[in-house]
Amino acid sequence: MRRSLFEFIYKLRNILAQKFKQYNTNLPYILTVIIALIIVIVGTNLFIELTDTLESETLSSWDTAITDYVLSYRNPVLTKYFMFVTDVGDLYGYLIVLGIFFGVSFFVFKKWKYVLQTTLVLALASVSNVILKRFIDRARPSIEHLVSVETLSYPSGHAMSAMAFYGFLIYLFTQFKMNRFLKIASITILTILLLSIGISRIYLGVHFPSDIAGGFIAGFIWVIFCILLFNIIELFKKDPQTKA
């Protein structure tokens, strides 16, 4: 995957270099970043356009059906589990996981940049979530809430942040050179945790399923953008043509 991404970036850079070689060797990379940013903006606009369906009867019936199905499994054991994972998807949960990941990055992989990258992805998702919620202004479900909430509903901040944070961690683990069993186990645990955080918000009664879907989509946009951006920066540093 990473090799294919590198090849794509190189091809795009070479195309731009042929067009702008008379200016600056750094310009093709700058333009590539701008193009990546445009892709995210277009994706975000598409996401916002899709929110027009939030008031539709079809989506409302799907939200109700999925919510009723999830709530039908409420029991003391699952309630404790989903309250735990929803806390993992909150501020203090991320601080703890970041601390653990910092130790792994620094002492095992000898690179602390992974922590900075993951923190940046999470920050971008969190800030944009606040903006999107204020813009869309969707109220929470009127059913019983098992946890207290104060913000608006769409898109789910927990789902968006979880996709950005744990989704980017999953990407990093696919790139790490490590024991195959540990890699598969780590990716599996992160995937289960990511999905559980999303489901927990429905189970606890504080989000519609469409809130979770919207949060996952928006968070995934940031993951893709940051993967492209970080790889462009890495290639930029390695490219001898930029060592002027």
PDB file of C-alpha atoms in Angstrom:
ATOM      1  CA  MET A   1       0.000   0.000   0.000  1.00  0.00           C
ATOM      2  CA  ARG A   2       2.711   2.427   0.995  1.00  0.00           C
ATOM      3  CA  ARG A   3       4.767   1.628  -2.125  1.00  0.00           C
ATOM      4  CA  SER A   4       1.743   2.279  -4.324  1.00  0.00           C
ATOM      5  CA  LEU A   5       1.132   5.567  -2.514  1.00  0.00           C
ATOM      6  CA  PHE A   6       4.765   6.578  -2.987  1.00  0.00           C
ATOM      7  CA  GLU A   7       4.549   5.736  -6.700  1.00  0.00           C
ATOM      8  CA  PHE A   8       1.377   7.795  -7.046  1.00  0.00           C
ATOM      9  CA  ILE A   9       2.964  10.796  -5.304  1.00  0.00           C
ATOM     10  CA  TYR A  10       6.122  10.512  -7.413  1.00  0.00           C
ATOM     11  CA  LYS A  11       4.097  10.379 -10.642  1.00  0.00           C
ATOM     12  CA  LEU A  12       2.036  13.387  -9.603  1.00  0.00           C
ATOM     13  CA  ARG A  13       5.178  15.222  -8.561  1.00  0.00           C
ATOM     14  CA  ASN A  14       6.915  14.467 -11.874  1.00  0.00           C
ATOM     15  CA  ILE A  15       3.909  15.636 -13.879  1.00  0.00           C
ATOM     16  CA  LEU A  16       3.834  18.887 -11.933  1.00  0.00           C
ATOM     17  CA  ALA A  17       7.613  19.226 -12.151  1.00  0.00           C
ATOM     18  CA  GLN A  18       7.459  19.126 -15.956  1.00  0.00           C
ATOM     19  CA  LYS A  19       4.895  21.904 -15.916  1.00  0.00           C
ATOM     20  CA  PHE A  20       6.601  24.103 -13.325  1.00  0.00           C
ATOM     21  CA  LYS A  21      10.312  23.179 -13.552  1.00  0.00           C
ATOM     22  CA  GLN A  22      11.246  26.726 -14.529  1.00  0.00           C
ATOM     23  CA  TYR A  23      10.089  28.023 -11.134  1.00  0.00           C
ATOM     24  CA  ASN A  24      11.120  26.082  -8.038  1.00  0.00           C
ATOM     25  CA  THR A  25      11.900  22.419  -7.333  1.00  0.00           C
ATOM     26  CA  ASN A  26       9.731  22.597  -4.208  1.00  0.00           C
ATOM     27  CA  LEU A  27       6.692  23.883  -6.086  1.00  0.00           C
ATOM     28  CA  PRO A  28       5.444  20.475  -7.307  1.00  0.00           C
ATOM     29  CA  TYR A  29       5.242  19.258  -3.691  1.00  0.00           C
ATOM     30  CA  ILE A  30       3.455  22.420  -2.617  1.00  0.00           C
ATOM     31  CA  LEU A  31       0.934  21.990  -5.415  1.00  0.00           C
ATOM     32  CA  THR A  32       0.454  18.323  -4.513  1.00  0.00           C
ATOM     33  CA  VAL A  33      -0.386  19.305  -0.918  1.00  0.00           C
ATOM     34  CA  ILE A  34      -2.820  21.914  -2.214  1.00  0.00           C
ATOM     35  CA  ILE A  35      -4.478  19.295  -4.434  1.00  0.00           C
ATOM     36  CA  ALA A  36      -4.771  16.949  -1.439  1.00  0.00           C
ATOM     37  CA  LEU A  37      -6.362  19.757   0.575  1.00  0.00           C
ATOM     38  CA  ILE A  38      -8.834  20.422  -2.232  1.00  0.00           C
ATOM     39  CA  ILE A  39      -9.777  16.734  -2.214  1.00  0.00           C
ATOM     40  CA  VAL A  40     -10.554  16.952   1.513  1.00  0.00           C
ATOM     41  CA  ILE A  41     -12.556  20.157   1.057  1.00  0.00           C
ATOM     42  CA  VAL A  42     -14.579  18.609  -1.767  1.00  0.00           C
ATOM     43  CA  GLY A  43     -15.117  15.482   0.345  1.00  0.00           C
ATOM     44  CA  THR A  44     -16.246  17.600   3.271  1.00  0.00           C
ATOM     45  CA  ASN A  45     -18.654  19.550   1.087  1.00  0.00           C
ATOM     46  CA  LEU A  46     -20.056  16.270  -0.200  1.00  0.00           C
ATOM     47  CA  PHE A  47     -20.444  15.114   3.397  1.00  0.00           C
ATOM     48  CA  ILE A  48     -22.342  18.288   4.257  1.00  0.00           C
ATOM     49  CA  GLU A  49     -24.568  17.878   1.199  1.00  0.00           C
ATOM     50  CA  LEU A  50     -25.421  14.357   2.333  1.00  0.00           C
ATOM     51  CA  THR A  51     -26.654  15.740   5.660  1.00  0.00           C
ATOM     52  CA  ASP A  52     -29.679  17.093   3.791  1.00  0.00           C
ATOM     53  CA  THR A  53     -31.114  13.592   4.086  1.00  0.00           C
ATOM     54  CA  LEU A  54     -31.109  13.766   7.900  1.00  0.00           C
ATOM     55  CA  GLU A  55     -34.710  14.954   7.926  1.00  0.00           C
ATOM     56  CA  SER A  56     -35.926  12.366   5.415  1.00  0.00           C
ATOM     57  CA  GLU A  57     -38.447   9.737   6.466  1.00  0.00           C
ATOM     58  CA  THR A  58     -36.338   6.946   4.963  1.00  0.00           C
ATOM     59  CA  LEU A  59     -33.294   7.761   7.081  1.00  0.00           C
ATOM     60  CA  SER A  60     -35.479   8.302  10.141  1.00  0.00           C
ATOM     61  CA  SER A  61     -37.005   4.837   9.754  1.00  0.00           C
ATOM     62  CA  TRP A  62     -33.542   3.277   9.397  1.00  0.00           C
ATOM     63  CA  ASP A  63     -32.311   5.146  12.478  1.00  0.00           C
ATOM     64  CA  THR A  64     -35.297   3.937  14.480  1.00  0.00           C
ATOM     65  CA  ALA A  65     -35.000   0.329  13.324  1.00  0.00           C
ATOM     66  CA  ILE A  66     -31.258   0.084  14.034  1.00  0.00           C
ATOM     67  CA  THR A  67     -31.597   1.848  17.394  1.00  0.00           C
ATOM     68  CA  ASP A  68     -34.429  -0.450  18.501  1.00  0.00           C
ATOM     69  CA  TYR A  69     -32.361  -3.477  17.494  1.00  0.00           C
ATOM     70  CA  VAL A  70     -29.296  -2.319  19.439  1.00  0.00           C
ATOM     71  CA  LEU A  71     -31.321  -1.345  22.513  1.00  0.00           C
ATOM     72  CA  SER A  72     -33.001  -4.754  22.548  1.00  0.00           C
ATOM     73  CA  TYR A  73     -29.659  -6.183  23.734  1.00  0.00           C
ATOM     74  CA  ARG A  74     -29.358  -3.913  26.763  1.00  0.00           C
ATOM     75  CA  ASN A  75     -28.221  -5.804  29.861  1.00  0.00           C
ATOM     76  CA  PRO A  76     -25.947  -5.034  32.845  1.00  0.00           C
ATOM     77  CA  VAL A  77     -22.861  -6.693  31.323  1.00  0.00           C
ATOM     78  CA  LEU A  78     -23.087  -4.943  27.959  1.00  0.00           C
ATOM     79  CA  THR A  79     -23.904  -1.656  29.668  1.00  0.00           C
ATOM     80  CA  LYS A  80     -20.667  -1.830  31.665  1.00  0.00           C
ATOM     81  CA  TYR A  81     -18.690  -2.749  28.535  1.00  0.00           C
ATOM     82  CA  PHE A  82     -20.100   0.042  26.377  1.00  0.00           C
ATOM     83  CA  MET A  83     -19.719   2.611  29.152  1.00  0.00           C
ATOM     84  CA  PHE A  84     -16.072   1.548  29.400  1.00  0.00           C
ATOM     85  CA  VAL A  85     -15.362   1.805  25.656  1.00  0.00           C
ATOM     86  CA  THR A  86     -17.192   5.123  25.391  1.00  0.00           C
ATOM     87  CA  ASP A  87     -14.817   6.421  28.097  1.00  0.00           C
ATOM     88  CA  VAL A  88     -11.872   5.074  26.077  1.00  0.00           C
ATOM     89  CA  GLY A  89     -13.171   7.226  23.213  1.00  0.00           C
ATOM     90  CA  ASP A  90     -13.160  10.353  25.384  1.00  0.00           C
ATOM     91  CA  LEU A  91     -10.402  12.802  26.365  1.00  0.00           C
ATOM     92  CA  TYR A  92      -8.834  10.867  29.245  1.00  0.00           C
ATOM     93  CA  GLY A  93      -9.024   7.635  27.266  1.00  0.00           C
ATOM     94  CA  TYR A  94      -7.052   9.167  24.426  1.00  0.00           C
ATOM     95  CA  LEU A  95      -4.468  10.584  26.833  1.00  0.00           C
ATOM     96  CA  ILE A  96      -3.899   7.121  28.329  1.00  0.00           C
ATOM     97  CA  VAL A  97      -3.683   5.403  24.931  1.00  0.00           C
ATOM     98  CA  LEU A  98      -1.371   8.161  23.653  1.00  0.00           C
ATOM     99  CA  GLY A  99       0.877   7.632  26.666  1.00  0.00           C
ATOM    100  CA  ILE A 100       1.074   3.909  25.975  1.00  0.00           C
ATOM    101  CA  PHE A 101       1.662   4.518  22.275  1.00  0.00           C
ATOM    102  CA  PHE A 102       4.391   7.033  23.086  1.00  0.00           C
ATOM    103  CA  GLY A 103       6.225   4.371  25.069  1.00  0.00           C
ATOM    104  CA  VAL A 104       5.882   1.858  22.231  1.00  0.00           C
ATOM    105  CA  SER A 105       6.980   4.392  19.604  1.00  0.00           C
ATOM    106  CA  PHE A 106       9.959   5.683  21.551  1.00  0.00           C
ATOM    107  CA  PHE A 107      11.314   2.504  23.107  1.00  0.00           C
ATOM    108  CA  VAL A 108      10.338  -0.103  20.484  1.00  0.00           C
ATOM    109  CA  PHE A 109      10.308   1.726  17.145  1.00  0.00           C
ATOM    110  CA  LYS A 110      12.693   4.508  18.234  1.00  0.00           C
ATOM    111  CA  LYS A 111      10.553   7.144  16.524  1.00  0.00           C
ATOM    112  CA  TRP A 112       8.420   9.629  18.449  1.00  0.00           C
ATOM    113  CA  LYS A 113       7.089  11.235  15.248  1.00  0.00           C
ATOM    114  CA  TYR A 114       4.288   8.666  15.147  1.00  0.00           C
ATOM    115  CA  VAL A 115       2.829  10.117  18.340  1.00  0.00           C
ATOM    116  CA  LEU A 116       2.902  13.634  16.882  1.00  0.00           C
ATOM    117  CA  GLN A 117       1.246  12.437  13.686  1.00  0.00           C
ATOM    118  CA  THR A 118      -1.501  10.580  15.544  1.00  0.00           C
ATOM    119  CA  THR A 119      -2.101  13.570  17.827  1.00  0.00           C
ATOM    120  CA  LEU A 120      -2.405  15.869  14.820  1.00  0.00           C
ATOM    121  CA  VAL A 121      -4.968  13.603  13.137  1.00  0.00           C
ATOM    122  CA  LEU A 122      -7.007  13.492  16.353  1.00  0.00           C
ATOM    123  CA  ALA A 123      -6.803  17.278  16.791  1.00  0.00           C
ATOM    124  CA  LEU A 124      -7.961  17.940  13.227  1.00  0.00           C
ATOM    125  CA  ALA A 125     -10.913  15.586  13.639  1.00  0.00           C
ATOM    126  CA  SER A 126     -11.903  17.051  17.021  1.00  0.00           C
ATOM    127  CA  VAL A 127     -11.804  20.685  15.894  1.00  0.00           C
ATOM    128  CA  SER A 128     -13.661  20.019  12.640  1.00  0.00           C
ATOM    129  CA  ASN A 129     -16.283  18.005  14.553  1.00  0.00           C
ATOM    130  CA  VAL A 130     -17.142  21.003  16.707  1.00  0.00           C
ATOM    131  CA  ILE A 131     -17.519  23.147  13.577  1.00  0.00           C
ATOM    132  CA  LEU A 132     -19.684  20.576  11.805  1.00  0.00           C
ATOM    133  CA  LYS A 133     -21.951  20.116  14.824  1.00  0.00           C
ATOM    134  CA  ARG A 134     -22.607  23.846  15.089  1.00  0.00           C
ATOM    135  CA  PHE A 135     -23.247  24.085  11.364  1.00  0.00           C
ATOM    136  CA  ILE A 136     -25.655  21.133  11.182  1.00  0.00           C
ATOM    137  CA  ASP A 137     -27.302  21.681  14.611  1.00  0.00           C
ATOM    138  CA  ARG A 138     -28.988  18.299  15.067  1.00  0.00           C
ATOM    139  CA  ALA A 139     -30.564  17.505  18.426  1.00  0.00           C
ATOM    140  CA  ARG A 140     -29.840  14.321  20.365  1.00  0.00           C
ATOM    141  CA  PRO A 141     -32.269  11.369  20.355  1.00  0.00           C
ATOM    142  CA  SER A 142     -35.189  11.805  22.732  1.00  0.00           C
ATOM    143  CA  ILE A 143     -34.813   8.295  24.192  1.00  0.00           C
ATOM    144  CA  GLU A 144     -33.289   7.493  27.587  1.00  0.00           C
ATOM    145  CA  HIS A 145     -29.609   8.482  27.881  1.00  0.00           C
ATOM    146  CA  LEU A 146     -27.423   6.206  29.991  1.00  0.00           C
ATOM    147  CA  VAL A 147     -24.674   8.852  30.080  1.00  0.00           C
ATOM    148  CA  SER A 148     -24.845  12.636  30.278  1.00  0.00           C
ATOM    149  CA  VAL A 149     -24.198  14.681  27.119  1.00  0.00           C
ATOM    150  CA  GLU A 150     -24.081  18.430  26.496  1.00  0.00           C
ATOM    151  CA  THR A 151     -23.175  18.886  22.832  1.00  0.00           C
ATOM    152  CA  LEU A 152     -25.144  18.456  19.610  1.00  0.00           C
ATOM    153  CA  SER A 153     -25.648  15.140  17.838  1.00  0.00           C
ATOM    154  CA  TYR A 154     -24.380  15.087  14.230  1.00  0.00           C
ATOM    155  CA  PRO A 155     -21.765  13.947  13.430  1.00  0.00           C
ATOM    156  CA  SER A 156     -20.825  11.881  16.470  1.00  0.00           C
ATOM    157  CA  GLY A 157     -17.674  13.277  18.039  1.00  0.00           C
ATOM    158  CA  HIS A 158     -16.812   9.905  19.550  1.00  0.00           C
ATOM    159  CA  ALA A 159     -17.182   8.123  16.196  1.00  0.00           C
ATOM    160  CA  MET A 160     -15.285  10.806  14.270  1.00  0.00           C
ATOM    161  CA  SER A 161     -12.410  10.990  16.760  1.00  0.00           C
ATOM    162  CA  ALA A 162     -12.250   7.206  17.097  1.00  0.00           C
ATOM    163  CA  MET A 163     -12.031   6.742  13.334  1.00  0.00           C
ATOM    164  CA  ALA A 164      -9.334   9.415  13.061  1.00  0.00           C
ATOM    165  CA  PHE A 165      -7.284   8.237  16.036  1.00  0.00           C
ATOM    166  CA  TYR A 166      -7.638   4.460  15.967  1.00  0.00           C
ATOM    167  CA  GLY A 167      -7.998   4.395  12.186  1.00  0.00           C
ATOM    168  CA  PHE A 168      -4.632   6.122  11.829  1.00  0.00           C
ATOM    169  CA  LEU A 169      -3.117   3.768  14.412  1.00  0.00           C
ATOM    170  CA  ILE A 170      -4.359   0.833  12.346  1.00  0.00           C
ATOM    171  CA  TYR A 171      -2.622   2.318   9.302  1.00  0.00           C
ATOM    172  CA  LEU A 172       0.615   2.737  11.265  1.00  0.00           C
ATOM    173  CA  PHE A 173       0.524  -0.856  12.487  1.00  0.00           C
ATOM    174  CA  THR A 174       0.165  -2.053   8.889  1.00  0.00           C
ATOM    175  CA  GLN A 175       3.451  -0.255   8.169  1.00  0.00           C
ATOM    176  CA  PHE A 176       5.408  -1.362  11.253  1.00  0.00           C
ATOM    177  CA  LYS A 177       7.985  -4.120  10.863  1.00  0.00           C
ATOM    178  CA  MET A 178       7.000  -6.437  13.694  1.00  0.00           C
ATOM    179  CA  ASN A 179       5.933  -9.982  14.518  1.00  0.00           C
ATOM    180  CA  ARG A 180       3.096 -10.965  12.188  1.00  0.00           C
ATOM    181  CA  PHE A 181       0.938 -12.384  14.986  1.00  0.00           C
ATOM    182  CA  LEU A 182       1.352  -9.243  17.117  1.00  0.00           C
ATOM    183  CA  LYS A 183       0.576  -7.037  14.112  1.00  0.00           C
ATOM    184  CA  ILE A 184      -2.644  -8.925  13.299  1.00  0.00           C
ATOM    185  CA  ALA A 185      -3.641  -9.022  16.982  1.00  0.00           C
ATOM    186  CA  SER A 186      -3.032  -5.274  17.401  1.00  0.00           C
ATOM    187  CA  ILE A 187      -4.998  -4.361  14.271  1.00  0.00           C
ATOM    188  CA  THR A 188      -7.860  -6.657  15.319  1.00  0.00           C
ATOM    189  CA  ILE A 189      -8.062  -5.149  18.821  1.00  0.00           C
ATOM    190  CA  LEU A 190      -7.963  -1.587  17.443  1.00  0.00           C
ATOM    191  CA  THR A 191     -10.681  -2.404  14.895  1.00  0.00           C
ATOM    192  CA  ILE A 192     -12.952  -3.934  17.552  1.00  0.00           C
ATOM    193  CA  LEU A 193     -12.367  -0.948  19.817  1.00  0.00           C
ATOM    194  CA  LEU A 194     -13.093   1.494  16.994  1.00  0.00           C
ATOM    195  CA  LEU A 195     -16.378  -0.201  16.089  1.00  0.00           C
ATOM    196  CA  SER A 196     -17.343  -0.653  19.745  1.00  0.00           C
ATOM    197  CA  ILE A 197     -16.983   3.060  20.428  1.00  0.00           C
ATOM    198  CA  GLY A 198     -19.390   3.802  17.592  1.00  0.00           C
ATOM    199  CA  ILE A 199     -21.934   1.188  18.691  1.00  0.00           C
ATOM    200  CA  SER A 200     -21.664   2.328  22.312  1.00  0.00           C
ATOM    201  CA  ARG A 201     -23.096   5.738  21.453  1.00  0.00           C
ATOM    202  CA  ILE A 202     -26.213   4.105  19.990  1.00  0.00           C
ATOM    203  CA  TYR A 203     -26.471   1.613  22.863  1.00  0.00           C
ATOM    204  CA  LEU A 204     -26.213   4.396  25.459  1.00  0.00           C
ATOM    205  CA  GLY A 205     -28.992   6.306  23.697  1.00  0.00           C
ATOM    206  CA  VAL A 206     -27.038   9.468  22.912  1.00  0.00           C
ATOM    207  CA  HIS A 207     -26.714   9.157  19.125  1.00  0.00           C
ATOM    208  CA  PHE A 208     -28.663   8.148  16.049  1.00  0.00           C
ATOM    209  CA  PRO A 209     -26.979   5.493  13.857  1.00  0.00           C
ATOM    210  CA  SER A 210     -26.662   8.125  11.113  1.00  0.00           C
ATOM    211  CA  ASP A 211     -24.634  10.251  13.564  1.00  0.00           C
ATOM    212  CA  ILE A 212     -22.174   7.379  13.860  1.00  0.00           C
ATOM    213  CA  ALA A 213     -22.029   6.845  10.096  1.00  0.00           C
ATOM    214  CA  GLY A 214     -21.387  10.540   9.531  1.00  0.00           C
ATOM    215  CA  GLY A 215     -18.681  10.591  12.192  1.00  0.00           C
ATOM    216  CA  PHE A 216     -16.929   7.566  10.717  1.00  0.00           C
ATOM    217  CA  ILE A 217     -17.006   9.071   7.210  1.00  0.00           C
ATOM    218  CA  ALA A 218     -15.680  12.454   8.336  1.00  0.00           C
ATOM    219  CA  GLY A 219     -12.960  10.857  10.472  1.00  0.00           C
ATOM    220  CA  PHE A 220     -11.921   8.627   7.574  1.00  0.00           C
ATOM    221  CA  ILE A 221     -11.484  11.690   5.345  1.00  0.00           C
ATOM    222  CA  TRP A 222      -8.930  13.078   7.816  1.00  0.00           C
ATOM    223  CA  VAL A 223      -7.121   9.731   8.013  1.00  0.00           C
ATOM    224  CA  ILE A 224      -6.708   9.567   4.231  1.00  0.00           C
ATOM    225  CA  PHE A 225      -5.645  13.204   3.965  1.00  0.00           C
ATOM    226  CA  CYS A 226      -3.054  12.903   6.734  1.00  0.00           C
ATOM    227  CA  ILE A 227      -1.631   9.650   5.334  1.00  0.00           C
ATOM    228  CA  LEU A 228      -1.094  11.402   2.013  1.00  0.00           C
ATOM    229  CA  LEU A 229       0.293  14.549   3.647  1.00  0.00           C
ATOM    230  CA  PHE A 230       2.778  12.745   5.908  1.00  0.00           C
ATOM    231  CA  ASN A 231       4.053  10.616   3.034  1.00  0.00           C
ATOM    232  CA  ILE A 232       4.492  13.690   0.844  1.00  0.00           C
ATOM    233  CA  ILE A 233       6.544  15.319   3.604  1.00  0.00           C
ATOM    234  CA  GLU A 234       8.690  12.200   3.941  1.00  0.00           C
ATOM    235  CA  LEU A 235       9.321  12.032   0.205  1.00  0.00           C
ATOM    236  CA  PHE A 236      10.028  15.758   0.125  1.00  0.00           C
ATOM    237  CA  LYS A 237      12.781  15.299   2.704  1.00  0.00           C
ATOM    238  CA  LYS A 238      14.319  12.386   0.787  1.00  0.00           C
ATOM    239  CA  ASP A 239      14.127  13.919  -2.700  1.00  0.00           C
ATOM    240  CA  PRO A 240      17.617  15.126  -3.718  1.00  0.00           C
ATOM    241  CA  GLN A 241      16.053  17.718  -6.027  1.00  0.00           C
ATOM    242  CA  THR A 242      14.791  19.629  -2.964  1.00  0.00           C
ATOM    243  CA  LYS A 243      18.221  19.713  -1.293  1.00  0.00           C
ATOM    244  CA  ALA A 244      19.210  23.004  -2.847  1.00  0.00           C
TER     245      ALA A 244
END
